[in-house]
Tab-separated table of C-alpha atoms and ligand atoms in Angstrom:
chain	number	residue	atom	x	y	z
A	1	UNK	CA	114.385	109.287	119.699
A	2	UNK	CA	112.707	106.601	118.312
A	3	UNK	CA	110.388	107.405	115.334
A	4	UNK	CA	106.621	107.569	115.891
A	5	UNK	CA	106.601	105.080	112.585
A	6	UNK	CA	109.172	103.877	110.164
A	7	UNK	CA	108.924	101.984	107.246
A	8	UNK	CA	111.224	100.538	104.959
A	9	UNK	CA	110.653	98.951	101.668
A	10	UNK	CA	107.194	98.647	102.422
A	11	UNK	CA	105.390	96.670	99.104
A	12	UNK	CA	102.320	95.412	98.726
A	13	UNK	CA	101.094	93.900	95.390
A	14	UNK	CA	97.109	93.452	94.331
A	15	UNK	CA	97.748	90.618	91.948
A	16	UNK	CA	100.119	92.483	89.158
A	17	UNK	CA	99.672	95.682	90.360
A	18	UNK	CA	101.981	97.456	92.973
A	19	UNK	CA	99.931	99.820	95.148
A	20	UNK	CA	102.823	100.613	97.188
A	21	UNK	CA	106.319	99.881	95.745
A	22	UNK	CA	109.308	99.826	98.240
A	23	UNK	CA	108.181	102.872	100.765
A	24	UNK	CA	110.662	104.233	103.204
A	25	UNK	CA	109.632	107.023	105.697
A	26	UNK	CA	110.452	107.996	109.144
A	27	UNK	CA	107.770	109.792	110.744
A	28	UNK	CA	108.790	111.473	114.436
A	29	UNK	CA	106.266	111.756	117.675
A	30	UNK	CA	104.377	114.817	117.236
A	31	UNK	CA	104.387	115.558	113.640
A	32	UNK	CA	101.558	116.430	111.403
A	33	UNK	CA	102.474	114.432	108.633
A	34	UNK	CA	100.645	114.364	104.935
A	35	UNK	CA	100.556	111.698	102.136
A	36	UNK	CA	99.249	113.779	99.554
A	37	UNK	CA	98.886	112.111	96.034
A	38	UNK	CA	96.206	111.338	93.498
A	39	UNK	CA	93.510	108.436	93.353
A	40	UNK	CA	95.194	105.363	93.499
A	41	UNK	CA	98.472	106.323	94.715
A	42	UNK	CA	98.068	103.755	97.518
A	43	UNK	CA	97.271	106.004	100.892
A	44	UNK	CA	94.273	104.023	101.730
A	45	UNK	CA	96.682	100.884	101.304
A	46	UNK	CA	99.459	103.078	103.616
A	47	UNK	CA	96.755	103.572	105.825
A	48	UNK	CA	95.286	99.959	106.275
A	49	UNK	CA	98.814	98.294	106.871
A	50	UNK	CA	99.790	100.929	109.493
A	51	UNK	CA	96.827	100.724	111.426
A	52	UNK	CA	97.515	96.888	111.334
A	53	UNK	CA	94.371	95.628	108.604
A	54	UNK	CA	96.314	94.716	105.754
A	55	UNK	CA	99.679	92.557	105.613
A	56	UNK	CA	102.527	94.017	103.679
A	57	UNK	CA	104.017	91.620	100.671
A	58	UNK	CA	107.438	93.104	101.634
A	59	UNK	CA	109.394	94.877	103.816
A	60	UNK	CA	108.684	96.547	107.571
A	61	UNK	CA	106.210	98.885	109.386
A	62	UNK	CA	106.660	99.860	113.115
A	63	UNK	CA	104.489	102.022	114.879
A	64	UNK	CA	105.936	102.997	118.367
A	65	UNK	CA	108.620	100.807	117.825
A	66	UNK	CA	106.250	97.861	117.627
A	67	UNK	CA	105.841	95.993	114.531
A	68	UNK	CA	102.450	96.325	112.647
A	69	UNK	CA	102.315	92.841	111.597
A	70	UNK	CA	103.971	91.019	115.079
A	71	UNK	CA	102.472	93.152	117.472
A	72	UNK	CA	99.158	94.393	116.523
A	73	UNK	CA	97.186	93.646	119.219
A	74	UNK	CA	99.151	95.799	120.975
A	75	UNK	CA	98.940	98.549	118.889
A	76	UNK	CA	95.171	98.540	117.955
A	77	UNK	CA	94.710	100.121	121.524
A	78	UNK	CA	97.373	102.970	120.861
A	79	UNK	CA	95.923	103.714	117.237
A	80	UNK	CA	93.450	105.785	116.100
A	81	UNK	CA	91.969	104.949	112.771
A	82	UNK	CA	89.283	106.934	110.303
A	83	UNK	CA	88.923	104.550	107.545
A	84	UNK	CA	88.145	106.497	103.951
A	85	UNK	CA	84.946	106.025	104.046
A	86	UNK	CA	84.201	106.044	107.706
A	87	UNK	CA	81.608	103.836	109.525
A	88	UNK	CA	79.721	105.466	111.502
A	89	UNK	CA	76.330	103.462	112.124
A	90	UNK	CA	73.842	106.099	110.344
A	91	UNK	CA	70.890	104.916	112.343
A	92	UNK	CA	72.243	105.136	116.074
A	93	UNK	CA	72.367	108.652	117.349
A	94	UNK	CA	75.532	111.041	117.796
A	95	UNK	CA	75.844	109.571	121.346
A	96	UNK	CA	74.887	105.971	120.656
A	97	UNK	CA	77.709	105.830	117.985
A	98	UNK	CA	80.118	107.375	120.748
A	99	UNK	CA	78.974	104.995	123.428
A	100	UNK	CA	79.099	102.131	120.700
A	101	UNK	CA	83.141	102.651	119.840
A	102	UNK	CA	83.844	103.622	123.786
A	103	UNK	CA	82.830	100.039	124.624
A	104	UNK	CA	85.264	98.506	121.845
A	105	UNK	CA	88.281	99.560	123.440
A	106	UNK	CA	86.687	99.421	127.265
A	107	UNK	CA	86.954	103.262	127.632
A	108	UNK	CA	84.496	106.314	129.871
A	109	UNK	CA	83.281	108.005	127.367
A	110	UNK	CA	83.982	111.168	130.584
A	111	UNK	CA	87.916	110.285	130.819
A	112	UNK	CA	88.213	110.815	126.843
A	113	UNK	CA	86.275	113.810	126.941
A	114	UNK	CA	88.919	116.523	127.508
A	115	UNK	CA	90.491	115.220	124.652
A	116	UNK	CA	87.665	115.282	122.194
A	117	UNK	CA	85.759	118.031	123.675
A	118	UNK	CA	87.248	120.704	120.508
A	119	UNK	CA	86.071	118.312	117.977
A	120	UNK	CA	83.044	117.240	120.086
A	121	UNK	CA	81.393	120.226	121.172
A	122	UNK	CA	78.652	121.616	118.462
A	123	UNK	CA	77.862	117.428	118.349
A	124	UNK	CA	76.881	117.935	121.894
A	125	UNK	CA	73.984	120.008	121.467
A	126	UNK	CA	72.509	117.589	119.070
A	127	UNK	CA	73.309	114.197	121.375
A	128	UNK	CA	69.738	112.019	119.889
A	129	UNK	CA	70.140	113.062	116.398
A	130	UNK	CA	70.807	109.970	114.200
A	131	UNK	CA	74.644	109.930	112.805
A	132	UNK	CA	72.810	109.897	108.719
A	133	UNK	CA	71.168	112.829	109.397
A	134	UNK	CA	73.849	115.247	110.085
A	135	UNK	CA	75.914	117.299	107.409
A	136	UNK	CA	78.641	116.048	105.675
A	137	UNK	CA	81.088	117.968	108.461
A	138	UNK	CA	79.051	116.751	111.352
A	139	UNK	CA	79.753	113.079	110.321
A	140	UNK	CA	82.858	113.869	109.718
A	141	UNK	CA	83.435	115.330	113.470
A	142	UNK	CA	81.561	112.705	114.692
A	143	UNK	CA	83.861	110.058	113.129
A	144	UNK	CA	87.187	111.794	114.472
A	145	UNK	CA	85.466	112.038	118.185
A	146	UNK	CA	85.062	108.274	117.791
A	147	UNK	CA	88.691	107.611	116.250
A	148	UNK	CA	89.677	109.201	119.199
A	149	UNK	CA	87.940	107.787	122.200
A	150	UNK	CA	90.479	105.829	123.304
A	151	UNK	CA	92.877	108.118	123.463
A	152	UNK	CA	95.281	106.953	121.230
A	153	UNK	CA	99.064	108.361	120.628
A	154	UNK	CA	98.926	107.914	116.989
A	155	UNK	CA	95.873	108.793	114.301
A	156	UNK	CA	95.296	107.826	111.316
A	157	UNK	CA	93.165	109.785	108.732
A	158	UNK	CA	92.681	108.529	105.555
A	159	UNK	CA	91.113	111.231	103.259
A	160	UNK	CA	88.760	112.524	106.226
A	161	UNK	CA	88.081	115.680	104.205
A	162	UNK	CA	87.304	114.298	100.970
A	163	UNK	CA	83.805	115.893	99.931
A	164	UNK	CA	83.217	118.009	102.786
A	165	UNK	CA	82.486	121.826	102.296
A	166	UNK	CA	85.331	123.907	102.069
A	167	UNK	CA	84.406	125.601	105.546
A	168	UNK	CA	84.552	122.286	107.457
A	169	UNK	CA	87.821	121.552	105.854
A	170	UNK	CA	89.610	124.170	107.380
A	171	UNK	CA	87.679	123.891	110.718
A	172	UNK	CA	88.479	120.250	110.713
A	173	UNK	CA	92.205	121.193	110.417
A	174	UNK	CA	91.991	123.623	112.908
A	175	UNK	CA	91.261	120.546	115.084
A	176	UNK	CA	94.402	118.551	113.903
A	177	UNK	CA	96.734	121.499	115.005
A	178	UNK	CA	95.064	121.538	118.208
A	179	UNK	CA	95.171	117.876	118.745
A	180	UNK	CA	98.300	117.825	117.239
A	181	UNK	CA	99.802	120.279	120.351
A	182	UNK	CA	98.378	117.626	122.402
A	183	UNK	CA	101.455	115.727	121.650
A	184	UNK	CA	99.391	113.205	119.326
A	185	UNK	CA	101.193	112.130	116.241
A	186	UNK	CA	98.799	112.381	112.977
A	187	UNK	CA	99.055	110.945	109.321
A	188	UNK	CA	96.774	112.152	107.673
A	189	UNK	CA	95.737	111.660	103.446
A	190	UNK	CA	94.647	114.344	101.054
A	191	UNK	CA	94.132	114.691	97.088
A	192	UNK	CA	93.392	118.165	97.756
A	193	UNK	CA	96.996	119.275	96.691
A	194	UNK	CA	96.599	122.709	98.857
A	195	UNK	CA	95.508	120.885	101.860
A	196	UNK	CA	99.208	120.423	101.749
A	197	UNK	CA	100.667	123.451	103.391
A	198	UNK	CA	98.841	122.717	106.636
A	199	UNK	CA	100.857	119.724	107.412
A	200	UNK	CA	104.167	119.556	109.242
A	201	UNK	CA	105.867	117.588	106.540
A	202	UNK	CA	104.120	115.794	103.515
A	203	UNK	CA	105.349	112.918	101.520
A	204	UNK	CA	104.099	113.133	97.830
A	205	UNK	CA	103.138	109.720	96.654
A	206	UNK	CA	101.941	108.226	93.233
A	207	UNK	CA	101.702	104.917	92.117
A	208	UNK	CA	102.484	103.749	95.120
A	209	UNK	CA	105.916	105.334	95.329
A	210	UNK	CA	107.047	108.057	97.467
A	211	UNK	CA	108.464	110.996	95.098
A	212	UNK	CA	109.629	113.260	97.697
A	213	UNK	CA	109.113	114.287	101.086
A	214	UNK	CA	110.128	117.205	103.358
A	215	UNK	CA	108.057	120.793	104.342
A	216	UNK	CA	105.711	122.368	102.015
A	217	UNK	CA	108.538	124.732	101.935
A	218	UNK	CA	111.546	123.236	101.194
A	219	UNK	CA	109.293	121.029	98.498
A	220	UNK	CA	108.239	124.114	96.793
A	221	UNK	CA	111.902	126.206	97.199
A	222	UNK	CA	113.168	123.179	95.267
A	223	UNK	CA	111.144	123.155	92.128
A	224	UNK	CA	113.446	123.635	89.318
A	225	UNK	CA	112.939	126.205	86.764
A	226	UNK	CA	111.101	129.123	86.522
A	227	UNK	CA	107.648	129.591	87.321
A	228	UNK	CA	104.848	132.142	85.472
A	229	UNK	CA	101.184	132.734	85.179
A	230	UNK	CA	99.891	133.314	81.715
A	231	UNK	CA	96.174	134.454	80.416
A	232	UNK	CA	94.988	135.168	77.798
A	233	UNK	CA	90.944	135.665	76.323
A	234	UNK	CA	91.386	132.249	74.497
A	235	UNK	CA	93.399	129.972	76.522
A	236	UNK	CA	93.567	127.311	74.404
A	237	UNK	CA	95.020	129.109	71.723
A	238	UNK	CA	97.610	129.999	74.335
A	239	UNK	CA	98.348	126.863	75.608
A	240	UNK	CA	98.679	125.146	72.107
A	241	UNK	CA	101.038	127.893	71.405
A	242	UNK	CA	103.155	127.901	74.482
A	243	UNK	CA	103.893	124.324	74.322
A	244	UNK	CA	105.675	124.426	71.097
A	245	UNK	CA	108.395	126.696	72.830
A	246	UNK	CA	111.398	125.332	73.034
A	247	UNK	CA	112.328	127.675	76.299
A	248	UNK	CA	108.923	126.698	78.170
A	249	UNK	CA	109.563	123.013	79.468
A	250	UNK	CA	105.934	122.362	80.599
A	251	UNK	CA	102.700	124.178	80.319
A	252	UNK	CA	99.858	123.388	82.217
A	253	UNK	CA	96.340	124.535	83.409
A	254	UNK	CA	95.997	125.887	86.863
A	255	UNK	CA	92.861	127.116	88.375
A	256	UNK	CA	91.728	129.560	85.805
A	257	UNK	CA	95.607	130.357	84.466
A	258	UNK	CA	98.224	128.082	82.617
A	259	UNK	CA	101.092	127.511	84.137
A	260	UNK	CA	104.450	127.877	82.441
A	261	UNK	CA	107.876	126.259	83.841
A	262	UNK	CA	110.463	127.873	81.889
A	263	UNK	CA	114.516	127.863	81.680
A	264	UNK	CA	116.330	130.808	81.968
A	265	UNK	CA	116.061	131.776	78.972
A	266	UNK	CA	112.463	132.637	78.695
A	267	UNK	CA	111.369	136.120	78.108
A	268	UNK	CA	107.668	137.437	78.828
A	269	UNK	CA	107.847	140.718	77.396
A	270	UNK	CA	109.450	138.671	73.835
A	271	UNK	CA	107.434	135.917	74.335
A	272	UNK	CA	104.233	138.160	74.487
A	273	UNK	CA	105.193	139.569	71.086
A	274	UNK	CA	105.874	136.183	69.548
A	275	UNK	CA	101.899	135.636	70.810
A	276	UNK	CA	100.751	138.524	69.370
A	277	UNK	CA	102.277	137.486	65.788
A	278	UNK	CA	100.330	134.022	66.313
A	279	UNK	CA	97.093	136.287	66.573
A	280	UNK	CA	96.943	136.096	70.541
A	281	UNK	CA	96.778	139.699	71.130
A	282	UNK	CA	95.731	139.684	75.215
A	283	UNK	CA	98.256	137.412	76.454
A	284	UNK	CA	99.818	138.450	79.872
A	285	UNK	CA	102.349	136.880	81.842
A	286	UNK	CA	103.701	137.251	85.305
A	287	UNK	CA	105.738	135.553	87.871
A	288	UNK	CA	104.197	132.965	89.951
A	289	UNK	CA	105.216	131.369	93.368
A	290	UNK	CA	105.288	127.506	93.007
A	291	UNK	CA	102.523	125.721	94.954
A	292	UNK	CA	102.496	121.552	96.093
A	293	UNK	CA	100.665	121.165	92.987
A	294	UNK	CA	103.259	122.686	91.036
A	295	UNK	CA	105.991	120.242	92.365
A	296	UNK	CA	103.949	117.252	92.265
A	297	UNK	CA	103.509	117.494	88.648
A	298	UNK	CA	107.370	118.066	87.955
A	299	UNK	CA	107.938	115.051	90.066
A	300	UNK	CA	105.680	112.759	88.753
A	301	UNK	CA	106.881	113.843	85.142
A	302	UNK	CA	110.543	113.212	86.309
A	303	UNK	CA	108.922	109.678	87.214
A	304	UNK	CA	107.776	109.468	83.738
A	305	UNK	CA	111.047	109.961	82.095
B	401	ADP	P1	94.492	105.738	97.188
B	401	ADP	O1	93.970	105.561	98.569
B	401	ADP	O2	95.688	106.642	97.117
B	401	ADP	O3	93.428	106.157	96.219
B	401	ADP	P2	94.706	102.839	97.211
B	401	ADP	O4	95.685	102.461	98.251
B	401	ADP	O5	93.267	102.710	97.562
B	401	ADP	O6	95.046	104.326	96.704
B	401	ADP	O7	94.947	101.992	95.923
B	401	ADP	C1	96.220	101.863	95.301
B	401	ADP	C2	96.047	100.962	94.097
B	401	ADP	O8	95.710	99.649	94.506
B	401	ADP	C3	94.933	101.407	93.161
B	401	ADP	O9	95.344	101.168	91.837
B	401	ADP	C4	93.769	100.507	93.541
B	401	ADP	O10	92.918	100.295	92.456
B	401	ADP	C5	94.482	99.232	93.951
B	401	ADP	N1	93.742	98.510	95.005
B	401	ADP	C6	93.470	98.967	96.244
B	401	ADP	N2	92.819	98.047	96.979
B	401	ADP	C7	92.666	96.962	96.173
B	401	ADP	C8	92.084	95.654	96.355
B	401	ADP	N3	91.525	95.308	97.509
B	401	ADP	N4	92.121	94.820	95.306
B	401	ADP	C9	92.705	95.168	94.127
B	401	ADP	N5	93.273	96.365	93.904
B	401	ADP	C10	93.260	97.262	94.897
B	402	MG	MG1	92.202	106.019	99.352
């Protein structure tokens, strides 16, 4: 089967600095697929070369087996791309905007529709309202109806939930599973490390190098070490303390815990009463279940080494 897009050794430079540094992945029709990394860890730059913007320094992209850089006239028709920070035109209305990218690509705005009805329906009862005056999700619903107007067999989302409300997040990928088990094949960028586990696959990526990629799962299974939760009333007494333990390798804040990745020869009933002694007299410790988060900061401290 040939992949939906490969790439291999993909580089591109900005002057001295690499924002994507010799990128390899193999992404199959179908898939969800995440590139979830930090500001900066070149997704928009990902992005803008698959969906045939930018020009790679190095090394290939294909996208249906065409080449992004050869063939992209081609492929602009057969791609659907939400740029970061999407452009929709604010003063046209919900339908004007619609019409407006149906007539780019020469498309009914009625043939698309069973495709974008999921994603376009609340928009429909609101047709004249003007694209800046709807809600952060609206716009953001809005911009995926129009990414997807031409029907296209591959989508590209660059960060579309960054700063929405945490109820339009998950609606909005709701809408990627279903359009997903339409048989369309999305890529789609995140910094929200838990948006993670409602991908297909995700490839973790910082300074424009991939670190790993595989499932949620099998990323998390593999983290190395031992994982526990640990509070205490004053956590920063507790976190100064924990990191000079030889037995805890790294010790980190997470959400309103620390997070302590230990060898095997940690002990949280000893290491409590080695606490206590230091004048921490609440500590508590548990087992935790690694999360993408986790992993990404064991692999990009790996990278560090
Ligand atoms: P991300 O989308 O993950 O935040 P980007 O692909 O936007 O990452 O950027 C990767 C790196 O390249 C960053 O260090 C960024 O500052 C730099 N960069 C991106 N675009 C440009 C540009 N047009 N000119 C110079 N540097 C850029
Ligand atoms: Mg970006």
């Amino acid at each position: 089967m040939t992949a939906a897009i490969a790439t291999e050794g993909l580089t591109k430079s900005y002057g001295s600095l690499k924002a994507l540094d010799n990128v390899s992945l193999n992404i199959e029709p179908g898939e969800l697929f995440g590139l979830i990394g930090p500001d900066g860890a070149g997704k928009s730059t990902l992005h803008r070369i698959l969906a045939t913007l930018l020009k790679p320094d190095a090394g290939i992209a294909t996208v249906l087996g065409l080449d992004v850089v050869r063939d992209y006239h081609q492929l602009r028709d057969r791609i659907g791309y939400m740029p970061e920070r999407f452009s929709l035109y604010q003063d046209m209305t919900v339908m004007e905007n619609l019409r407006f990218f149906a007539s780019l690509f020469g498309v009914n705005i009625s043939d698309s529709y069973p495709l974008i009805a999921p994603v376009f329906r609340q928009l429909a009862k609101f047709p004249d309202r003007m694209a800046g005056k709807l809600s952060g999700g609206m716009k953001q619903k809005l911009a995926l109806s129009c990414a997807l107007i031409h029907r296209p067999e591959i989508l590209l989302l660059d960060e579309p939930t960054t700063g929405v409300d945490a109820v339009s997040r998950s609606e909005f990928w709701d809408m990627l599973g279903s359009l997903r088990e339409k048989g369309i094949t999305i890529i789609v960028s995140t910094s929200y490390m838990d948006e993670a586990t409602r991908c297909g696959r995700i490839a973790v990526i910082d300074k424009g190098r991939v670190l790993a990629a595989g499932t949620p799962d099998a990323l998390t299974r593999h983290m190395r070490g031992r994982l526990y939760d640990a509070v205490a009333s004053d956590m920063f007494g507790l976190l100064t303390c924990l990191r000079k333990m030889p037995e805890i390798i790294d010790c980190y804040t997470f959400g309103s815990t620390l997070h302590l990745n230990t060898t095997d020869r940690f002990d949280p009933a000893w290491t409590i009463g080695r606490l206590k002694a230091e004048g921490i007299a609440d500590a508590r410790i548990f087992p935790a279940t690694p999360e993408i988060e986790d992993i990404f900061i064991q692999l990009t401290r790996d990278d560090e080494k």
